[in-house]
Structure formats: C-alpha cells, structure tokens
C-alpha cells in the first residue's frame, strides 16, 4: 500500500485551514451541496469500519451528513462536528447528530470514539491541533481516517476554469490549474502536511494511504450543479459565478455534453497508540 514520505513537508505552501471564511461558507446552499456532492466508495467505508476497534465514530467537518449517513448505514453510531450552523441543521434533518464547533475548539467532555473520520474536510482543520484533538478523543487502538475525493478533471475543463477564475476572482484559493497532470500527485503536499501533523503528536502509528479508484460521468447539468459548491466559488457574487458557470458549460458542450471524471478517494490513516510517546505533551491521555 502507498506510504507517506517521512521527510519534513513544505509548510510554506497553501494552508486551507487558515481560510476560515471559505471553510465556513459551504452552508450558503446546503441543499445543493448535499444533492450535488458525490458520496464515498462503499469499499472505503467498509475498510475503515473493519479496521476500527468499534463503531462509535466522530465525523469532523460533517457538512450535510453525506459520509455520516454512509457510516450509519454500515452500523455505526456517528456524532458530527461542523462549524457551519446551516450545514449542521441540514445534517440534523437527515438524521445525523451534530454539534456546532471548529474541531480544534470543540470540547469532547470525556467522550471517546473508535474512529475519527473527515470527508473531504480535514484540510480545513489545523493539521497539528487537529491531530492532537483526535489523539485526545480516540480510544487506544482507535483509527484516525480523514479521506478526500481527488477528481481528475478533463484538461479542457481545467484550462477553462483556471482562465475564468483568474479573470473574475484572481485571489480565489481554488486553483484548478494545480490539477494539470496527476491530481493525486498535486494533492500530495497537502497530504504530507496531514501526515506530519499526525506524526508530531507522538500518539499514532505511521500514517498510510489507502486509495479507492472509481469514475463518474457528469451531464452538463450535474456538473454545473456541483461546481458552485467548491470552496473557491461559494463566495462569488452571482454575476461572477454565472460567468464561471457559462465558461464551464461551454467546455462541457465541446466534450459532447458530458464529462467522464475519474476519482481517487484517498484515506490518510493511522491508529492511536496504546502507549503514546513523550511528544504528546499537549494531549490528555485516554
């Protein structure tokens, strides 16, 4: 299975967790988010459940409850943590228990869990503070398993989106141009930061990567429905968003009215050590 480099990652690169306005902007249209965002491969859910010591799960950045409902269907009890009240309200209506807080600030009140997960959300968490909080709330042997969708956009779509965003929102944190070539490779610096944060606690086994490949074909309408839920677009004024969507729609038209999208759903995972080493000075031992 793929492993993560143990070298010091480049900490000067993008740090999404510092973009708090973007991180807490997804609730602007929670219904669209829940409708348009893809769920996770069942094999991913099953593997995390099987590799955890129990079925008491904490879902960090639970959003509208997409992955929480999948873990519930797999027999888990799930508590979500979500900083956006609008997203949390939607998740509650769908049957997910949610507490509103940034994970770094959330107070567990002595509660412990068998797994801490995050569905395409851990990049909004401080990688050091988040890993330390996970170490605090996981039982010994519990599993930390944030996972991310990594879509491989068609080259034509990348070029059009990059040009449109540069024109209407040059300061946007969403830069599709970084996805030229291998999207999984482009995301590795972010995953290296996550792994570094896990290692720094001294409370976990060596992080691993689990990868699940799948594909979805989007119609023009489906892709344009999902696009406004991306973090770099949620705060655009209506006229600028319309311009981006027009450009994206034109690109899909040139592809024949649909776009085949290979995905890699990638898990960065580690288990809570039974005996944390001395580096874990900032966490209460479980």
mmCIF file of C-alpha atoms in Angstrom:
data_model
loop_
_atom_site.group_PDB
_atom_site.id
_atom_site.type_symbol
_atom_site.label_atom_id
_atom_site.label_comp_id
_atom_site.label_asym_id
_atom_site.label_seq_id
_atom_site.Cartn_x
_atom_site.Cartn_y
_atom_site.Cartn_z
ATOM 1 C CA UNK A 1 0.000 0.000 0.000
ATOM 2 C CA UNK A 2 1.226 3.568 -0.619
ATOM 3 C CA UNK A 3 3.135 5.148 2.236
ATOM 4 C CA UNK A 4 3.811 8.781 3.001
ATOM 5 C CA UNK A 5 7.209 10.415 2.996
ATOM 6 C CA UNK A 6 8.640 10.859 6.466
ATOM 7 C CA UNK A 7 10.633 13.928 5.447
ATOM 8 C CA UNK A 8 9.735 17.417 6.629
ATOM 9 C CA UNK A 9 6.915 18.686 4.366
ATOM 10 C CA UNK A 10 6.972 22.129 2.831
ATOM 11 C CA UNK A 11 4.993 24.111 5.409
ATOM 12 C CA UNK A 12 5.143 27.291 3.332
ATOM 13 C CA UNK A 13 2.643 26.040 0.733
ATOM 14 C CA UNK A 14 -1.128 26.531 0.742
ATOM 15 C CA UNK A 15 -2.772 26.117 4.142
ATOM 16 C CA UNK A 16 -6.531 25.862 3.571
ATOM 17 C CA UNK A 17 -7.329 25.805 7.294
ATOM 18 C CA UNK A 18 -6.320 29.473 7.504
ATOM 19 C CA UNK A 19 -9.063 30.463 5.033
ATOM 20 C CA UNK A 20 -11.803 30.479 7.667
ATOM 21 C CA UNK A 21 -14.331 32.442 5.587
ATOM 22 C CA UNK A 22 -14.098 29.857 2.841
ATOM 23 C CA UNK A 23 -14.080 26.931 5.267
ATOM 24 C CA UNK A 24 -17.353 28.126 6.781
ATOM 25 C CA UNK A 25 -19.058 29.250 3.566
ATOM 26 C CA UNK A 26 -20.419 25.943 2.254
ATOM 27 C CA UNK A 27 -23.758 26.372 4.009
ATOM 28 C CA UNK A 28 -24.705 29.165 1.620
ATOM 29 C CA UNK A 29 -26.625 26.456 -0.274
ATOM 30 C CA UNK A 30 -26.610 23.351 1.896
ATOM 31 C CA UNK A 31 -29.329 21.646 -0.126
ATOM 32 C CA UNK A 32 -27.327 21.968 -3.336
ATOM 33 C CA UNK A 33 -24.189 20.751 -1.549
ATOM 34 C CA UNK A 34 -25.924 17.615 -0.316
ATOM 35 C CA UNK A 35 -27.545 16.973 -3.688
ATOM 36 C CA UNK A 36 -24.516 17.570 -5.895
ATOM 37 C CA UNK A 37 -21.527 16.311 -3.918
ATOM 38 C CA UNK A 38 -20.684 12.633 -4.516
ATOM 39 C CA UNK A 39 -20.764 10.053 -1.752
ATOM 40 C CA UNK A 40 -17.779 7.818 -0.941
ATOM 41 C CA UNK A 41 -16.996 4.329 -2.238
ATOM 42 C CA UNK A 42 -18.633 1.647 -0.124
ATOM 43 C CA UNK A 43 -15.292 -0.184 -0.040
ATOM 44 C CA UNK A 44 -13.750 2.845 1.703
ATOM 45 C CA UNK A 45 -16.442 2.890 4.375
ATOM 46 C CA UNK A 46 -16.250 -0.863 4.890
ATOM 47 C CA UNK A 47 -12.478 -0.858 5.244
ATOM 48 C CA UNK A 48 -12.449 1.907 7.849
ATOM 49 C CA UNK A 49 -15.197 0.199 9.852
ATOM 50 C CA UNK A 50 -13.425 -3.167 9.678
ATOM 51 C CA UNK A 51 -10.099 -1.632 10.753
ATOM 52 C CA UNK A 52 -11.563 0.199 13.771
ATOM 53 C CA UNK A 53 -11.985 -1.391 17.220
ATOM 54 C CA UNK A 54 -15.659 -0.453 17.407
ATOM 55 C CA UNK A 55 -18.401 1.509 15.690
ATOM 56 C CA UNK A 56 -18.528 4.750 17.647
ATOM 57 C CA UNK A 57 -17.478 7.337 15.045
ATOM 58 C CA UNK A 58 -16.678 11.052 15.234
ATOM 59 C CA UNK A 59 -17.148 12.835 11.890
ATOM 60 C CA UNK A 60 -15.101 16.054 11.669
ATOM 61 C CA UNK A 61 -16.446 18.682 9.283
ATOM 62 C CA UNK A 62 -19.620 16.637 8.884
ATOM 63 C CA UNK A 63 -21.182 19.105 6.464
ATOM 64 C CA UNK A 64 -24.657 17.989 5.429
ATOM 65 C CA UNK A 65 -24.010 14.458 6.669
ATOM 66 C CA UNK A 66 -23.071 12.724 3.406
ATOM 67 C CA UNK A 67 -20.409 10.408 4.840
ATOM 68 C CA UNK A 68 -22.071 10.252 8.273
ATOM 69 C CA UNK A 69 -25.170 8.661 6.723
ATOM 70 C CA UNK A 70 -22.963 6.138 4.928
ATOM 71 C CA UNK A 71 -21.298 5.139 8.198
ATOM 72 C CA UNK A 72 -24.671 4.974 9.923
ATOM 73 C CA UNK A 73 -25.858 2.597 7.192
ATOM 74 C CA UNK A 74 -22.780 0.459 7.943
ATOM 75 C CA UNK A 75 -23.945 0.067 11.546
ATOM 76 C CA UNK A 76 -22.040 2.920 13.194
ATOM 77 C CA UNK A 77 -23.163 5.483 15.737
ATOM 78 C CA UNK A 78 -21.961 8.833 14.396
ATOM 79 C CA UNK A 79 -21.508 12.221 16.032
ATOM 80 C CA UNK A 80 -20.741 15.065 13.652
ATOM 81 C CA UNK A 81 -18.723 18.206 14.388
ATOM 82 C CA UNK A 82 -19.429 21.059 11.962
ATOM 83 C CA UNK A 83 -18.547 24.788 12.225
ATOM 84 C CA UNK A 84 -21.357 25.980 9.905
ATOM 85 C CA UNK A 85 -24.770 26.032 11.592
ATOM 86 C CA UNK A 86 -26.547 25.906 8.215
ATOM 87 C CA UNK A 87 -24.794 22.693 7.226
ATOM 88 C CA UNK A 88 -25.340 21.229 10.692
ATOM 89 C CA UNK A 89 -29.059 21.996 10.535
ATOM 90 C CA UNK A 90 -29.360 20.125 7.227
ATOM 91 C CA UNK A 91 -27.438 17.147 8.632
ATOM 92 C CA UNK A 92 -29.719 17.006 11.680
ATOM 93 C CA UNK A 93 -32.784 16.939 9.419
ATOM 94 C CA UNK A 94 -31.249 13.924 7.659
ATOM 95 C CA UNK A 95 -30.878 12.046 10.949
ATOM 96 C CA UNK A 96 -27.295 12.887 11.950
ATOM 97 C CA UNK A 97 -26.440 14.166 15.432
ATOM 98 C CA UNK A 98 -24.231 17.261 15.048
ATOM 99 C CA UNK A 99 -22.541 19.698 17.412
ATOM 100 C CA UNK A 100 -21.545 23.112 16.040
ATOM 101 C CA UNK A 101 -17.885 23.958 16.608
ATOM 102 C CA UNK A 102 -14.496 24.132 14.974
ATOM 103 C CA UNK A 103 -12.891 20.790 15.751
ATOM 104 C CA UNK A 104 -9.810 22.434 17.252
ATOM 105 C CA UNK A 105 -12.060 24.264 19.764
ATOM 106 C CA UNK A 106 -14.643 21.522 20.370
ATOM 107 C CA UNK A 107 -14.940 20.189 23.919
ATOM 108 C CA UNK A 108 -15.358 16.383 23.992
ATOM 109 C CA UNK A 109 -16.318 16.336 27.697
ATOM 110 C CA UNK A 110 -14.596 12.999 28.246
ATOM 111 C CA UNK A 111 -16.237 11.241 25.294
ATOM 112 C CA UNK A 112 -14.138 8.736 23.381
ATOM 113 C CA UNK A 113 -14.502 7.186 19.938
ATOM 114 C CA UNK A 114 -13.360 4.185 17.930
ATOM 115 C CA UNK A 115 -12.736 6.197 14.761
ATOM 116 C CA UNK A 116 -12.307 9.839 13.809
ATOM 117 C CA UNK A 117 -13.161 10.461 10.160
ATOM 118 C CA UNK A 118 -13.455 13.528 7.935
ATOM 119 C CA UNK A 119 -14.919 13.525 4.427
ATOM 120 C CA UNK A 120 -13.030 15.987 2.202
ATOM 121 C CA UNK A 121 -12.821 18.288 5.233
ATOM 122 C CA UNK A 122 -9.579 17.649 7.148
ATOM 123 C CA UNK A 123 -7.716 20.227 5.020
ATOM 124 C CA UNK A 124 -9.876 22.864 6.766
ATOM 125 C CA UNK A 125 -8.513 21.662 10.148
ATOM 126 C CA UNK A 126 -5.169 22.783 11.548
ATOM 127 C CA UNK A 127 -3.032 19.676 10.865
ATOM 128 C CA UNK A 128 -1.217 19.827 14.218
ATOM 129 C CA UNK A 129 -4.068 20.858 16.517
ATOM 130 C CA UNK A 130 -6.497 18.563 14.729
ATOM 131 C CA UNK A 131 -4.290 15.501 15.108
ATOM 132 C CA UNK A 132 -3.729 16.326 18.782
ATOM 133 C CA UNK A 133 -7.506 16.599 19.374
ATOM 134 C CA UNK A 134 -8.034 13.293 17.556
ATOM 135 C CA UNK A 135 -5.439 11.661 19.827
ATOM 136 C CA UNK A 136 -7.353 13.005 22.819
ATOM 137 C CA UNK A 137 -10.718 11.556 21.825
ATOM 138 C CA UNK A 138 -9.689 8.215 20.295
ATOM 139 C CA UNK A 139 -9.523 5.076 22.382
ATOM 140 C CA UNK A 140 -6.173 3.241 22.289
ATOM 141 C CA UNK A 141 -6.231 1.324 19.031
ATOM 142 C CA UNK A 142 -8.801 3.726 17.589
ATOM 143 C CA UNK A 143 -8.405 4.828 13.989
ATOM 144 C CA UNK A 144 -7.865 8.315 12.589
ATOM 145 C CA UNK A 145 -9.010 8.247 8.966
ATOM 146 C CA UNK A 146 -9.596 11.529 7.150
ATOM 147 C CA UNK A 147 -10.370 10.941 3.483
ATOM 148 C CA UNK A 148 -10.618 13.140 0.402
ATOM 149 C CA UNK A 149 -12.113 12.953 -3.051
ATOM 150 C CA UNK A 150 -9.452 13.734 -5.650
ATOM 151 C CA UNK A 151 -11.111 14.275 -9.049
ATOM 152 C CA UNK A 152 -9.110 14.153 -12.261
ATOM 153 C CA UNK A 153 -10.765 16.913 -14.263
ATOM 154 C CA UNK A 154 -10.518 16.779 -18.062
ATOM 155 C CA UNK A 155 -7.695 19.002 -19.301
ATOM 156 C CA UNK A 156 -10.165 21.128 -21.271
ATOM 157 C CA UNK A 157 -12.175 21.785 -18.104
ATOM 158 C CA UNK A 158 -9.073 22.679 -16.091
ATOM 159 C CA UNK A 159 -7.956 25.233 -18.669
ATOM 160 C CA UNK A 160 -11.385 26.874 -18.883
ATOM 161 C CA UNK A 161 -11.895 27.024 -15.104
ATOM 162 C CA UNK A 162 -8.398 28.355 -14.472
ATOM 163 C CA UNK A 163 -8.876 31.110 -17.049
ATOM 164 C CA UNK A 164 -12.353 32.049 -15.808
ATOM 165 C CA UNK A 165 -11.286 32.186 -12.149
ATOM 166 C CA UNK A 166 -8.199 34.210 -12.949
ATOM 167 C CA UNK A 167 -10.478 36.685 -14.703
ATOM 168 C CA UNK A 168 -13.270 37.002 -12.119
ATOM 169 C CA UNK A 169 -11.547 36.032 -8.838
ATOM 170 C CA UNK A 170 -7.744 36.166 -9.084
ATOM 171 C CA UNK A 171 -7.388 35.795 -5.304
ATOM 172 C CA UNK A 172 -9.528 32.646 -5.075
ATOM 173 C CA UNK A 173 -7.956 29.798 -3.019
ATOM 174 C CA UNK A 174 -9.418 27.357 -5.562
ATOM 175 C CA UNK A 175 -6.809 26.986 -8.310
ATOM 176 C CA UNK A 176 -7.777 24.271 -10.796
ATOM 177 C CA UNK A 177 -4.558 24.920 -12.697
ATOM 178 C CA UNK A 178 -2.737 22.942 -9.988
ATOM 179 C CA UNK A 179 -4.586 19.825 -11.147
ATOM 180 C CA UNK A 180 -2.920 19.675 -14.557
ATOM 181 C CA UNK A 181 -1.197 16.320 -14.816
ATOM 182 C CA UNK A 182 -1.868 13.885 -11.973
ATOM 183 C CA UNK A 183 -4.381 15.309 -9.484
ATOM 184 C CA UNK A 184 -3.299 12.771 -6.842
ATOM 185 C CA UNK A 185 0.304 13.960 -7.177
ATOM 186 C CA UNK A 186 -0.842 17.585 -6.962
ATOM 187 C CA UNK A 187 -2.562 16.850 -3.634
ATOM 188 C CA UNK A 188 0.424 15.062 -2.087
ATOM 189 C CA UNK A 189 1.926 18.187 -0.431
ATOM 190 C CA UNK A 190 -1.389 18.656 1.401
ATOM 191 C CA UNK A 191 -1.478 15.010 2.427
ATOM 192 C CA UNK A 192 2.148 15.247 3.580
ATOM 193 C CA UNK A 193 1.170 18.087 5.930
ATOM 194 C CA UNK A 194 -1.659 15.984 7.322
ATOM 195 C CA UNK A 195 0.709 13.054 7.905
ATOM 196 C CA UNK A 196 3.272 15.371 9.524
ATOM 197 C CA UNK A 197 0.645 16.625 11.963
ATOM 198 C CA UNK A 198 -0.247 13.050 12.876
ATOM 199 C CA UNK A 199 3.395 12.123 13.466
ATOM 200 C CA UNK A 200 4.039 15.222 15.590
ATOM 201 C CA UNK A 201 1.583 14.095 18.265
ATOM 202 C CA UNK A 202 3.658 11.009 19.002
ATOM 203 C CA UNK A 203 0.357 9.222 19.584
ATOM 204 C CA UNK A 204 -0.203 7.344 16.332
ATOM 205 C CA UNK A 205 1.232 4.587 14.178
ATOM 206 C CA UNK A 206 2.968 5.567 10.937
ATOM 207 C CA UNK A 207 0.339 7.055 8.573
ATOM 208 C CA UNK A 208 -0.659 5.086 5.489
ATOM 209 C CA UNK A 209 -2.589 5.928 2.329
ATOM 210 C CA UNK A 210 -5.481 3.807 1.156
ATOM 211 C CA UNK A 211 -6.693 4.579 -2.371
ATOM 212 C CA UNK A 212 -10.020 3.761 -3.981
ATOM 213 C CA UNK A 213 -10.398 4.449 -7.700
ATOM 214 C CA UNK A 214 -13.774 4.973 -9.330
ATOM 215 C CA UNK A 215 -15.348 7.075 -12.052
ATOM 216 C CA UNK A 216 -18.460 9.143 -12.601
ATOM 217 C CA UNK A 217 -19.779 10.647 -15.812
ATOM 218 C CA UNK A 218 -21.414 14.038 -15.289
ATOM 219 C CA UNK A 219 -24.035 15.525 -17.531
ATOM 220 C CA UNK A 220 -23.746 19.232 -18.220
ATOM 221 C CA UNK A 221 -26.492 19.931 -15.663
ATOM 222 C CA UNK A 222 -24.967 17.714 -12.973
ATOM 223 C CA UNK A 223 -21.507 19.271 -13.249
ATOM 224 C CA UNK A 224 -22.825 22.839 -13.247
ATOM 225 C CA UNK A 225 -24.927 21.931 -10.201
ATOM 226 C CA UNK A 226 -21.851 20.754 -8.272
ATOM 227 C CA UNK A 227 -19.424 23.450 -9.343
ATOM 228 C CA UNK A 228 -20.846 26.242 -7.095
ATOM 229 C CA UNK A 229 -20.235 24.028 -4.046
ATOM 230 C CA UNK A 230 -16.439 24.230 -4.495
ATOM 231 C CA UNK A 231 -14.742 26.317 -1.837
ATOM 232 C CA UNK A 232 -13.333 28.896 -4.227
ATOM 233 C CA UNK A 233 -16.757 29.616 -5.701
ATOM 234 C CA UNK A 234 -19.101 29.662 -2.705
ATOM 235 C CA UNK A 235 -18.444 33.339 -2.006
ATOM 236 C CA UNK A 236 -18.517 34.679 -5.579
ATOM 237 C CA UNK A 237 -21.136 37.304 -6.413
ATOM 238 C CA UNK A 238 -23.926 35.960 -8.597
ATOM 239 C CA UNK A 239 -22.713 37.672 -11.770
ATOM 240 C CA UNK A 240 -19.172 36.335 -11.427
ATOM 241 C CA UNK A 241 -20.388 32.841 -10.596
ATOM 242 C CA UNK A 242 -22.614 32.950 -13.664
ATOM 243 C CA UNK A 243 -19.591 33.823 -15.784
ATOM 244 C CA UNK A 244 -17.628 30.849 -14.448
ATOM 245 C CA UNK A 245 -20.578 28.516 -14.991
ATOM 246 C CA UNK A 246 -21.042 29.780 -18.542
ATOM 247 C CA UNK A 247 -17.388 29.037 -19.318
ATOM 248 C CA UNK A 248 -17.641 25.583 -17.719
ATOM 249 C CA UNK A 249 -20.829 24.818 -19.611
ATOM 250 C CA UNK A 250 -19.212 25.779 -22.895
ATOM 251 C CA UNK A 251 -16.304 23.432 -22.136
ATOM 252 C CA UNK A 252 -18.670 20.533 -21.429
ATOM 253 C CA UNK A 253 -20.564 21.265 -24.638
ATOM 254 C CA UNK A 254 -17.289 20.866 -26.536
ATOM 255 C CA UNK A 255 -16.802 17.485 -24.818
ATOM 256 C CA UNK A 256 -20.148 16.312 -26.144
ATOM 257 C CA UNK A 257 -22.407 17.471 -23.327
ATOM 258 C CA UNK A 258 -20.933 15.242 -20.626
ATOM 259 C CA UNK A 259 -17.639 14.781 -18.783
ATOM 260 C CA UNK A 260 -16.120 11.489 -17.606
ATOM 261 C CA UNK A 261 -14.442 12.149 -14.248
ATOM 262 C CA UNK A 262 -12.007 9.605 -12.778
ATOM 263 C CA UNK A 263 -11.795 9.915 -8.985
ATOM 264 C CA UNK A 264 -9.388 8.668 -6.368
ATOM 265 C CA UNK A 265 -10.861 8.658 -2.872
ATOM 266 C CA UNK A 266 -7.767 8.710 -0.698
ATOM 267 C CA UNK A 267 -7.608 7.894 3.019
ATOM 268 C CA UNK A 268 -4.754 9.031 5.260
ATOM 269 C CA UNK A 269 -4.969 6.691 8.211
ATOM 270 C CA UNK A 270 -3.231 5.764 11.430
ATOM 271 C CA UNK A 271 -4.095 4.072 14.711
ATOM 272 C CA UNK A 272 -3.949 5.561 18.190
ATOM 273 C CA UNK A 273 -1.019 4.043 20.031
ATOM 274 C CA UNK A 274 -1.667 2.161 23.229
ATOM 275 C CA UNK A 275 1.302 3.940 24.797
ATOM 276 C CA UNK A 276 1.829 7.431 23.297
ATOM 277 C CA UNK A 277 5.414 8.631 23.360
ATOM 278 C CA UNK A 278 6.577 11.756 25.158
ATOM 279 C CA UNK A 279 5.974 14.087 22.240
ATOM 280 C CA UNK A 280 2.255 14.005 23.025
ATOM 281 C CA UNK A 281 2.601 16.592 25.774
ATOM 282 C CA UNK A 282 -0.329 18.699 24.624
ATOM 283 C CA UNK A 283 -2.972 15.972 24.852
ATOM 284 C CA UNK A 284 -4.683 14.364 27.779
ATOM 285 C CA UNK A 285 -4.037 10.644 27.662
ATOM 286 C CA UNK A 286 -7.073 8.481 27.059
#
